[in-house]
Amino acid sequence: MRRLVIVSALSLAAASAYAQSKEPIGLRDMGSFHVGGRVIEITGQPVKEVVFTPGGVPAKVDPNGKYQVEQMYVQYFLPQNRKGRLPLLLWHGGGLTGVTYETKPDGGDGWLTYFIRKGWDSYISDAVERGRSGWTSTFKGEAVALPQGDPWERFRIGPAGSWNDDKSKRATYPGTQFPVDAYDQFMKQGVPRWLSTDDQIVAAYIALVDKVCPCVVMVHSQSGSFGYKVLEARPDKVKALVAVEPTLGGDRNKVDSIKNTPILVVYGDNAKDHPRWSKIRQGGVDYAAALKAAGGSIDIVDLPDAGIRGNSHMVMMDRNSDQVADLIQKWLVGKGLAE
Amino acid sequence: MRRLVIVSALSLAAASAYAQSKEPIGLRDMGSFHVGGRVIEITGQPVKEVVFTPGGVPAKVDPNGKYQVEQMYVQYFLPQNRKGRLPLLLWHGGGLTGVTYETKPDGGDGWLTYFIRKGWDSYISDAVERGRSGWTSTFKGEAVALPQGDPWERFRIGPAGSWNDDKSKRATYPGTQFPVDAYDQFMKQGVPRWLSTDDQIVAAYIALVDKVCPCVVMVHSQSGSFGYKVLEARPDKVKALVAVEPTLGGDRNKVDSIKNTPILVVYGDNAKDHPRWSKIRQGGVDYAAALKAAGGSIDIVDLPDAGIRGNSHMVMMDRNSDQVADLIQKWLVGKGLAE
């Protein structure tokens, strides 16, 4: 009998934790659209006969003509219980897509559902030439894909030399919060990316901002640079910028123009000491000093200094991602941008 | 005073239509995952120094090593008011992604939200090498992208010779339901696709079916072929197949193995007369006869014969898409698969 009671209590605790993390999501609407891009023309190519489905009926395809290129895919979720005062735009980092913010590689809830549940109208996009935005062979250079070991060290899951093809021999930073058992699952989220498309990506983000903002923009990694560029182009429309592990700050010659937009910069663990990240972070710190000197508002949070330890570069996928999201949400509430 | 009354009545009618089409969506959960794929190895390449962000800190990238390839992206929405007895899997056609079923190019609600509102646990995926599934340079041949005019005629929006780069000079079939003003917006949904990847795509769909089925599978265009192949591989898990404008039927040598799964095939308008589609449709009709002769259950609906006129190949984007969805929903209810 006593054993039964214990089991029941445990079941109840588990069910309650489940119910808490899986609070229903009520949406007044959801949907998607493509924005931006341009039309180019291809000429002088021969007409081809294409069998689209092996065994199917051939079709003639004339490859000459106009092509739609450089558009961007955006998916949105509008909660019934709206508490964010502006839309929240979630921009992912290099070699990835909006999936970054969806379910975590270990199956846990990611930041998209976190912020929807907090009442934010949330817009998640795939940068130009990635994911559902499509791509074309017209970009300069070749698309880069990453081998499985590369992000392990570059995204600070383990220190230099810690990668091993053998899963059981991979070392991590002590106390890492990245769900290392789900690392191979994380690598399934990767997409090739060009190194020559920043201008096209920024143009599409500006088209998005012109369509749905004023707003709050959240950026990660490579899109840190895009967030600053778009803020500099539309300082009246980007009402706050949350930069999670940005790889670059803004333009020091344009700090005057963006000083009315509060900025939060968040770095995870080991960023201060990592050979490459220490330089990236220092660049961010120096930029923040220049922005502050011009009267701007920028807060830099090194998570370990805030008592939040073990975060990799992929903060939103770490086991303690909700803890970091709480910190961001509190900052946004403090700026009067959410209830 | 009379004028004011009329205006108020109109506003009310508009607001009521809006409220009706935008009935809130209650979800007990939503999320995404990648499924399937395999790991390959690249060797003998030189180490590169890569500047991922122009102006950023260079990173060394060793392109040698193992790569994740051929996985598939899946996003799911689980309604609170579940009425479908099984999950509903939505598979898109060639050169496109799961976006096919999302918001229509003219901004109207697509089939994803239609079926979620009808209470189906809905799983929408991007085929291998498309959209958020990512792609690699390891596929045979080149990826094909379509010029703007190609789908206009091949997808039966207008007859042969009706395309014109000048929007105002494009001709359509009489009474087309495709939202022609949104055609250029539709073309933003396109992604390149290879012609050599059917096996990899089918493998990933089988991995998905093994993960989330028994289920109902809905296919469109190119994925008609995939739907039949997966049904033939997993006849006990695919409990119904809805094939919307499939470009190919199943394997006539395998009709015996799938005769317990009911199949609905839907063709839009002008399919009987179009030079290419008439052959595709006839292939589907002949296949259905073979399946029926073996004791299988297959219903072919030519929409005009059911009184639903003007549908293009992109039925789920046509203005009357809800009417066709109603027909499909009714068929599924009739098969005991939904309340």
Coordinates of C-alpha atoms in Angstrom, one line a residue, chain A residues 62-207:
Chain A
D62 CA 12.2 26.2 -71.3
P63 CA 14.7 27.4 -68.8
N64 CA 14.8 30.9 -70.4
G65 CA 12.7 33.5 -68.8
K66 CA 12.3 35.4 -65.6
Y67 CA 13.0 33.9 -62.2
Q68 CA 11.9 34.9 -58.7
V69 CA 15.0 35.1 -56.4
E70 CA 16.1 36.2 -53.0
Q71 CA 12.7 36.1 -51.3
M72 CA 12.3 35.2 -47.6
Y73 CA 9.9 32.8 -45.9
V74 CA 8.2 33.9 -42.7
Q75 CA 5.8 31.9 -40.4
Y76 CA 3.7 33.6 -37.8
F77 CA 1.8 32.6 -34.7
L78 CA -0.5 35.1 -33.0
P79 CA -1.6 34.1 -29.5
Q80 CA -5.1 34.8 -28.2
N81 CA -3.8 36.1 -24.9
R82 CA -1.5 38.8 -26.4
K83 CA 0.8 40.4 -23.9
G84 CA 3.8 41.5 -26.0
R85 CA 3.1 45.1 -27.1
L86 CA 4.8 44.6 -30.5
P87 CA 5.5 41.6 -32.8
L88 CA 8.6 39.6 -31.9
L89 CA 10.8 38.6 -34.9
L90 CA 13.1 35.6 -34.4
W91 CA 16.1 35.5 -36.8
H92 CA 18.4 32.5 -36.8
G93 CA 22.2 32.1 -37.3
G94 CA 24.4 30.9 -40.1
G95 CA 23.9 27.5 -41.7
L96 CA 20.6 27.1 -40.0
T97 CA 16.9 28.1 -40.4
G98 CA 14.0 29.2 -38.2
V99 CA 14.0 25.7 -36.9
T100 CA 16.6 27.0 -34.4
Y101 CA 13.8 28.4 -32.3
E102 CA 11.4 25.5 -32.6
T103 CA 11.4 22.2 -30.7
K104 CA 14.9 21.6 -29.2
P105 CA 17.0 18.7 -30.6
D106 CA 16.3 16.8 -27.4
G107 CA 12.5 17.2 -27.9
G108 CA 12.1 19.9 -25.3
D109 CA 10.1 23.1 -26.0
G110 CA 12.2 25.8 -27.7
W111 CA 11.9 29.6 -27.6
L112 CA 9.2 29.9 -30.2
T113 CA 6.6 28.2 -28.0
Y114 CA 8.1 29.9 -24.9
F115 CA 7.5 33.3 -26.4
I116 CA 4.1 32.4 -27.9
R117 CA 3.0 31.2 -24.5
K118 CA 4.2 34.5 -23.0
G119 CA 1.8 36.2 -25.4
W120 CA 4.1 37.5 -28.2
D121 CA 2.9 37.7 -31.8
S122 CA 5.9 35.7 -33.1
Y123 CA 7.4 35.8 -36.6
I124 CA 10.0 33.2 -37.4
S125 CA 11.8 33.4 -40.7
D126 CA 14.4 31.5 -42.8
A127 CA 17.1 33.8 -44.1
V128 CA 17.4 34.3 -47.9
E129 CA 18.9 31.2 -49.6
R130 CA 18.1 28.9 -46.6
G131 CA 15.2 26.6 -45.8
R132 CA 11.8 27.5 -47.1
S133 CA 13.2 30.7 -48.6
G134 CA 14.6 28.7 -51.5
W135 CA 17.9 29.3 -53.2
T136 CA 19.3 29.8 -56.7
S137 CA 22.6 29.1 -58.4
T138 CA 23.1 32.8 -59.0
F139 CA 24.9 33.6 -55.7
K140 CA 28.7 34.2 -55.8
G141 CA 30.9 31.3 -54.7
E142 CA 29.9 28.0 -53.3
A143 CA 27.5 27.1 -50.5
V144 CA 29.3 25.9 -47.3
A145 CA 28.1 22.9 -45.4
L146 CA 29.6 21.9 -42.0
P147 CA 31.0 18.5 -41.1
Q148 CA 29.6 17.0 -38.0
G149 CA 32.5 17.9 -35.7
D150 CA 32.8 21.5 -36.6
P151 CA 30.0 23.1 -34.5
W152 CA 30.9 21.0 -31.5
E153 CA 34.0 23.2 -30.8
R154 CA 33.0 26.4 -32.7
F155 CA 29.6 26.5 -30.8
R156 CA 31.4 25.9 -27.5
I157 CA 29.9 22.5 -26.6
G158 CA 33.4 21.2 -26.0
P159 CA 36.9 22.9 -26.0
A160 CA 39.4 22.6 -28.8
G161 CA 40.3 19.0 -29.5
S162 CA 37.2 17.6 -27.8
W163 CA 35.4 16.3 -30.8
N164 CA 35.4 12.6 -31.7
D165 CA 33.4 10.7 -34.3
D166 CA 32.8 8.1 -31.7
K167 CA 29.9 9.5 -29.6
S168 CA 31.2 8.0 -26.4
K169 CA 34.5 9.7 -26.7
R170 CA 33.3 13.3 -27.2
A171 CA 34.4 15.6 -24.3
T172 CA 32.4 18.7 -23.3
Y173 CA 33.1 21.8 -21.2
P174 CA 32.4 20.9 -17.6
G175 CA 28.7 21.3 -16.8
T176 CA 27.6 22.0 -20.4
Q177 CA 23.9 22.6 -20.7
F178 CA 23.8 21.5 -24.4
P179 CA 21.9 18.2 -24.7
V180 CA 25.0 16.3 -26.0
D181 CA 23.0 13.1 -26.6
A182 CA 20.9 15.1 -29.1
Y183 CA 24.0 16.6 -30.9
D184 CA 23.6 14.4 -34.0
Q185 CA 19.9 15.3 -34.1
F186 CA 20.9 19.0 -33.9
M187 CA 23.2 18.5 -37.0
K188 CA 20.1 17.4 -39.0
Q189 CA 18.9 21.0 -38.7
G190 CA 21.9 22.3 -40.8
V191 CA 21.5 23.7 -44.3
P192 CA 24.2 24.9 -46.7
R193 CA 24.8 28.7 -46.7
W194 CA 26.7 31.0 -49.0
L195 CA 29.3 33.5 -47.8
S196 CA 28.3 36.2 -50.3
T197 CA 24.6 36.9 -49.6
D198 CA 24.6 39.3 -46.7
D199 CA 23.2 42.2 -48.8
Q200 CA 20.3 40.1 -50.1
I201 CA 19.5 38.7 -46.7
V202 CA 19.5 42.2 -45.2
A203 CA 17.2 43.5 -48.0
A204 CA 14.7 40.8 -47.3
Y205 CA 14.8 41.4 -43.5
I206 CA 14.2 45.1 -44.2
A207 CA 11.2 44.2 -46.4

